[in-house]
Tab-separated table of C-alpha atoms in Angstrom:
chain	number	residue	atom	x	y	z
E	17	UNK	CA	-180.662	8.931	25.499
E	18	UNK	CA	-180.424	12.767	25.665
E	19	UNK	CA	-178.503	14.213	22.991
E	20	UNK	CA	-175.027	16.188	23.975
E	21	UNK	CA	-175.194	19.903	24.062
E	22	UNK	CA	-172.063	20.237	22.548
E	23	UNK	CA	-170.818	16.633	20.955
E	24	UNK	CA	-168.286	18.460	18.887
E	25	UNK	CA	-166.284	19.523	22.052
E	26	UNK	CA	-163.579	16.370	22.721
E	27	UNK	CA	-163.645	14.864	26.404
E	28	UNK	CA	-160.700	13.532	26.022
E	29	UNK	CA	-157.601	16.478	27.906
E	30	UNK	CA	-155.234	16.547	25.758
E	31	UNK	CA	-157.278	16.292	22.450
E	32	UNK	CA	-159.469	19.131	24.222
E	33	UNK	CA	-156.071	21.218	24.111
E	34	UNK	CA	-155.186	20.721	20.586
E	35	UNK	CA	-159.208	21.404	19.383
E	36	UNK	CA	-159.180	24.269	21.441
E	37	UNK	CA	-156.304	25.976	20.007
E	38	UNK	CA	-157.082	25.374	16.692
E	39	UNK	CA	-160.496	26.817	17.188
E	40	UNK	CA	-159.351	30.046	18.501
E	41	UNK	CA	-156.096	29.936	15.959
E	42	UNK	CA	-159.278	29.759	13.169
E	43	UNK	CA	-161.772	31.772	14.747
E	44	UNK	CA	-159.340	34.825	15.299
E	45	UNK	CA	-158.314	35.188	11.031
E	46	UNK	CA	-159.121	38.383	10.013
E	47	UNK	CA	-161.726	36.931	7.280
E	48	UNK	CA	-163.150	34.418	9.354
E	49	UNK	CA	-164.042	37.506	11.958
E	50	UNK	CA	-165.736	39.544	8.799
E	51	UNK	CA	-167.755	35.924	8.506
E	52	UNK	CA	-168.165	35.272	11.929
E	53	UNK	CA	-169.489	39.241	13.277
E	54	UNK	CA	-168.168	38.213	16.484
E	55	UNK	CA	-168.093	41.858	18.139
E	56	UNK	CA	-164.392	42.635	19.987
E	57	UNK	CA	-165.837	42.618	23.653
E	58	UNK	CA	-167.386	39.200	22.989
E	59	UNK	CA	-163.890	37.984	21.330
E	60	UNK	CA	-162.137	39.271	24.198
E	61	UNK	CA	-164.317	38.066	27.103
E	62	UNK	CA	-163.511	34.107	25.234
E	63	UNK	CA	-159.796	35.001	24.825
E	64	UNK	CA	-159.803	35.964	28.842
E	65	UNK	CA	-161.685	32.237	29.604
E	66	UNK	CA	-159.020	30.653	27.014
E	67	UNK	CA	-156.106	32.523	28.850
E	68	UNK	CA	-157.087	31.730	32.299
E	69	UNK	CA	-157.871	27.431	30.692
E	70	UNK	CA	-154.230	27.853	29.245
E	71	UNK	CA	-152.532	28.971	33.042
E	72	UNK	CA	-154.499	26.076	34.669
E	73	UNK	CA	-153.858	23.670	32.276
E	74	UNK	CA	-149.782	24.463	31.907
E	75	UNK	CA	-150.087	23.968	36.108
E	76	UNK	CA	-151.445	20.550	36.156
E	77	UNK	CA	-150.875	18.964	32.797
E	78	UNK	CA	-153.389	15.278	32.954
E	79	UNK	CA	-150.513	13.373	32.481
E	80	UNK	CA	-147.902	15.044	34.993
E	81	UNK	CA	-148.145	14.880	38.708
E	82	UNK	CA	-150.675	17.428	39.615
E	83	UNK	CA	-152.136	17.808	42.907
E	84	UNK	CA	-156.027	17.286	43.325
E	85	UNK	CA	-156.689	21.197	43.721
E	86	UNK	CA	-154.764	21.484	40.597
E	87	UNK	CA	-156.670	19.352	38.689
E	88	UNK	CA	-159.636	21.019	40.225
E	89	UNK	CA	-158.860	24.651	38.929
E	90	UNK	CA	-157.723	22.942	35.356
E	91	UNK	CA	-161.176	20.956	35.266
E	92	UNK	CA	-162.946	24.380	36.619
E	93	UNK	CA	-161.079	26.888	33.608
E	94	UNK	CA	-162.360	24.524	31.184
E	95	UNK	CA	-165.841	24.280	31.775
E	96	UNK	CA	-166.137	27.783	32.431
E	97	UNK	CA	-163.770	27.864	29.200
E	98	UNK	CA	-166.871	26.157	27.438
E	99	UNK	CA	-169.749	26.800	28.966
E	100	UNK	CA	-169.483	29.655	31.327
E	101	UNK	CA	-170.863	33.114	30.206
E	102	UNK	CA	-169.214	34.255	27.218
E	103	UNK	CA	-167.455	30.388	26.475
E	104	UNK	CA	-166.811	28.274	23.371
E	105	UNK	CA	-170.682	26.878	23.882
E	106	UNK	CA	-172.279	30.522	23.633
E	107	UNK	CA	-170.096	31.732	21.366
E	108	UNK	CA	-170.893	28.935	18.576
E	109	UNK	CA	-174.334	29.063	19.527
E	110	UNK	CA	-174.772	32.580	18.869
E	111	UNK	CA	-172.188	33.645	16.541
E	112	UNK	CA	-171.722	30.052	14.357
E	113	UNK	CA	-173.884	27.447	14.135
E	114	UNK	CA	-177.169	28.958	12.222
E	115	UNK	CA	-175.363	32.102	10.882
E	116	UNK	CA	-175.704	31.461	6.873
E	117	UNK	CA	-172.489	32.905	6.090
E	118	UNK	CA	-170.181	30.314	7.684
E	119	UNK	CA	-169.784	27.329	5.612
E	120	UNK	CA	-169.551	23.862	6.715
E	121	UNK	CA	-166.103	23.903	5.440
E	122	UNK	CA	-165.625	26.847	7.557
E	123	UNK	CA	-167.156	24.584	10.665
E	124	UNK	CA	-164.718	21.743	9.401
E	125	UNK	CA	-162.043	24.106	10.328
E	126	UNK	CA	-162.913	25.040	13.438
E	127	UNK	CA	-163.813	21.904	14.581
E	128	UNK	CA	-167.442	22.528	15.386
E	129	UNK	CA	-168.916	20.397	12.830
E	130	UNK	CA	-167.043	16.025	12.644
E	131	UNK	CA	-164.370	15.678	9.571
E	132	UNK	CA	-164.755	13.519	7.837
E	133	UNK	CA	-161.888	11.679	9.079
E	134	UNK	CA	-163.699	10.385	11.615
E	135	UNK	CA	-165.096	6.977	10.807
E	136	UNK	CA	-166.390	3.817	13.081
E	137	UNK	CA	-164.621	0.590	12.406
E	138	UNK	CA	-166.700	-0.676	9.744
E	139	UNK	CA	-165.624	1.888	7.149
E	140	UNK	CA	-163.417	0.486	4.409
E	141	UNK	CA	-159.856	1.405	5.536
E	142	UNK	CA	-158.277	1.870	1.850
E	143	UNK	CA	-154.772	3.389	2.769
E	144	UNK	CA	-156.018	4.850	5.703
E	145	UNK	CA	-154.131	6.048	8.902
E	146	UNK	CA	-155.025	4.451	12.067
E	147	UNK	CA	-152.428	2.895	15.103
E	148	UNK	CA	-152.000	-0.917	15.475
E	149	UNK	CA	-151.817	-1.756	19.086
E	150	UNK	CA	-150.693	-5.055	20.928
E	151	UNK	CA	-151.606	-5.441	24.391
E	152	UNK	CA	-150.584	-7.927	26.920
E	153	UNK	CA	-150.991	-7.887	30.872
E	154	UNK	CA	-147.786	-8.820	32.424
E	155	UNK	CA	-148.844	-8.194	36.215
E	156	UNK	CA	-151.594	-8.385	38.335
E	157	UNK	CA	-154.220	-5.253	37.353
E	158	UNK	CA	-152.093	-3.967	34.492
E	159	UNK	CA	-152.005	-3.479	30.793
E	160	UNK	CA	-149.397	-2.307	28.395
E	161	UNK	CA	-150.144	-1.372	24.983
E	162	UNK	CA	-147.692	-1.035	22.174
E	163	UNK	CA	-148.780	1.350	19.727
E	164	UNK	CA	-147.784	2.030	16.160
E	165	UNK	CA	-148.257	3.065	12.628
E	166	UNK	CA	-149.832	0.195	10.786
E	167	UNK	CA	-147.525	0.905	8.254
E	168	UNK	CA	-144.295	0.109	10.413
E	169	UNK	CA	-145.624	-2.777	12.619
E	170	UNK	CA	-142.478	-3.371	13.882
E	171	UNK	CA	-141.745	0.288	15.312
E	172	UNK	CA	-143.144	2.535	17.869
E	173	UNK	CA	-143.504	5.437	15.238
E	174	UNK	CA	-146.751	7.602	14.376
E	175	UNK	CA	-147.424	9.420	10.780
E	176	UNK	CA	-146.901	12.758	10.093
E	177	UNK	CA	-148.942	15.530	11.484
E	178	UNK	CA	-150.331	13.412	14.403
E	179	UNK	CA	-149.498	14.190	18.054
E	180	UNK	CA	-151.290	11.165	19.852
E	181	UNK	CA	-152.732	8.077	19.925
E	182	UNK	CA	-156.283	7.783	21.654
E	183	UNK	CA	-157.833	4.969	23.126
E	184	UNK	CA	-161.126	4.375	24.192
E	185	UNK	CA	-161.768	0.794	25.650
E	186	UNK	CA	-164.372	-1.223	28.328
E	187	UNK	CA	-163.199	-3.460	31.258
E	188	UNK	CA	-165.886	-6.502	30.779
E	189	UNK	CA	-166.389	-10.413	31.627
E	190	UNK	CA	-164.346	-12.662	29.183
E	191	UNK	CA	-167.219	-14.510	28.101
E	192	UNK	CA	-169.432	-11.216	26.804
E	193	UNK	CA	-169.079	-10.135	22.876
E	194	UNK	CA	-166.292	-7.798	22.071
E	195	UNK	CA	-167.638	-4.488	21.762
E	196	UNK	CA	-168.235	-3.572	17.837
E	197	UNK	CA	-167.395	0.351	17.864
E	198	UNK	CA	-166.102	2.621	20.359
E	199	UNK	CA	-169.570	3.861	21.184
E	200	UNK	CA	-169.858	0.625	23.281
E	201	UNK	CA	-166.707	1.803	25.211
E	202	UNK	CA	-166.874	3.699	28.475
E	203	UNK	CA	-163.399	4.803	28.794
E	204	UNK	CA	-160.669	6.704	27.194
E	205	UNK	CA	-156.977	7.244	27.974
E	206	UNK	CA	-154.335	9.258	26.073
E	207	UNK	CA	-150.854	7.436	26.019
E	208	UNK	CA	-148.021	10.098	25.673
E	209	UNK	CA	-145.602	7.027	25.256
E	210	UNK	CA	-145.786	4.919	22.421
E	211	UNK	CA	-145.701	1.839	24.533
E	212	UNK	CA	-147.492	2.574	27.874
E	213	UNK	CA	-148.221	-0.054	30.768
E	214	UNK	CA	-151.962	1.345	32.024
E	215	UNK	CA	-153.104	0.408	35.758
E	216	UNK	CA	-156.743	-1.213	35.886
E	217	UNK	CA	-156.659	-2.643	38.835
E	218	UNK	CA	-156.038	-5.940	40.863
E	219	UNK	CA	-160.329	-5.811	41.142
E	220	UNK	CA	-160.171	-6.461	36.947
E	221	UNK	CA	-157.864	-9.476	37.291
E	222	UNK	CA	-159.760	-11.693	34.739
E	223	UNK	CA	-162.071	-9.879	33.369
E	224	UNK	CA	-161.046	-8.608	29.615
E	225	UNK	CA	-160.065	-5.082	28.449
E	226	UNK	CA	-161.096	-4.286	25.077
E	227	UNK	CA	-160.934	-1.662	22.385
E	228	UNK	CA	-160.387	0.671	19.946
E	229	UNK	CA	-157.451	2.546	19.829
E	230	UNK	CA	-157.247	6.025	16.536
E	231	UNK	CA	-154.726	8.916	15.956
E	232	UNK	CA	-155.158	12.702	17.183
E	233	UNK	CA	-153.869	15.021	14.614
E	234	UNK	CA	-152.513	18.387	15.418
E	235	UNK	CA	-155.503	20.341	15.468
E	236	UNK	CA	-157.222	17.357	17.922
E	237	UNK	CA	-158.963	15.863	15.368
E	238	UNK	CA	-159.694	12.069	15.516
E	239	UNK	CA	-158.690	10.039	12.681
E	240	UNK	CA	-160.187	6.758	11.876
E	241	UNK	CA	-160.537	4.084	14.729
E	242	UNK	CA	-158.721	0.614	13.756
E	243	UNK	CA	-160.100	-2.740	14.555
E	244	UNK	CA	-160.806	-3.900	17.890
E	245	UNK	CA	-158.447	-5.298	20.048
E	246	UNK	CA	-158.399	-7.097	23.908
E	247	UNK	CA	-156.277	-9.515	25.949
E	248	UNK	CA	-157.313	-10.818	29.792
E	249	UNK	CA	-156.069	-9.067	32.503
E	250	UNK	CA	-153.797	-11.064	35.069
């Protein structure tokens, strides 16, 4: 399989908006600049792609009712946001990833380089945060999910300093094996509601939806995935 050009940049919209702002928000302190010898006409030309992302993105939020040309100038300020001349891609290339005077902690920060908060579900989850969810399919070609704080199984709460719950899942045949991390999931969705009904589709009636299901943190970093989970849809 060919290897990402940039796996440290989040799919996923609205983590994308929350890693994004906290890599600017880093990049742009005055001693991380010194580090960094990003010159001004470079910083500017990124800020211009990040201001034109931010405009597109405010005028068709993924989870509001935007209209398909909307959605097309959001998807088309982000990629030029990250890979067009003078993007995110360029700029780490160039001014981060091999220059010996930013630290990994420094990368941590921004984002570029995985926390280590980020863990597949065979890690040993000693007092660690990740989102129980229940899911059922009460109609044809729909799920809902109930999310919420494994501490507080009983409530539709999240912890401190997280703004979302993501979760990636696959749409299979009953009988096959439950998937055994997310990297055997082809799909992600980003419930803004703590208990969200998702439409799959009367063509999935059947079949099983399975998953993994982790918090987003304010800066749009993924916490640790909890244990799988799946129900049959109707």
């Amino acid at each position: 399989m060919k290897a990402k050009k940039t796996p440290w940049v989040p799919k996923p919209m609205v983590q994308f908006d929350l890693w994004q702002s906290n890599f600017m928000t880093v990049l742009q302190i005055a001693a991380n600049l010194v580090l960094i010898g990003m010159p001004t006409a470079a910083l500017n030309a990124l800020l211009a792609l990040q201001t034109a992302y931010a405009i597109a993105y405010a005028a068709a939020p993924p989870h509001g009712n935007a209209t398909k040309s909307g959605r097309k100038t959001r998807n088309d300020a982000r990629k030029a946001y990250i890979s067009g001349v003078g993007g995110i891609r360029k700029t780490v290339a160039e001014y981060i990833r091999n220059n010996s005077a930013v630290t990994n902690g420094l990368k941590i920060e921004l984002g570029t380089v995985v926390a280590a908060l980020t863990h597949s579900p065979t890690t040993l989850r000693a007092e660690v945060d990740y989102p129980n969810v229940q899911v059922k399919s009460n109609s044809p070609g729909t799920v809902t999910f109930t999310i919420h704080d494994k501490d507080s199984p009983k409530s539709t709460g999240k912890p401190d300093n997280i703004h979302h719950a993501l979760v990636e899942y696959i749409i299979q045949a009953a009988n096959l094996p439950l998937p055994t991390s997310p990297d055997g999931c082809n799909k992600h969705f980003e419930p803004q509601k703590m208990i969200t009904t998702l439409n799959v589709g009367m063509a999935n009636s059947g079949m099983r939806l399975c998953g993994f299901a982790c918090w987003v943190d304010t800066k749009g970093v993924l916490h640790y995935f909890g244990p799988v989970f799946s129900c049959i849809i109707t």
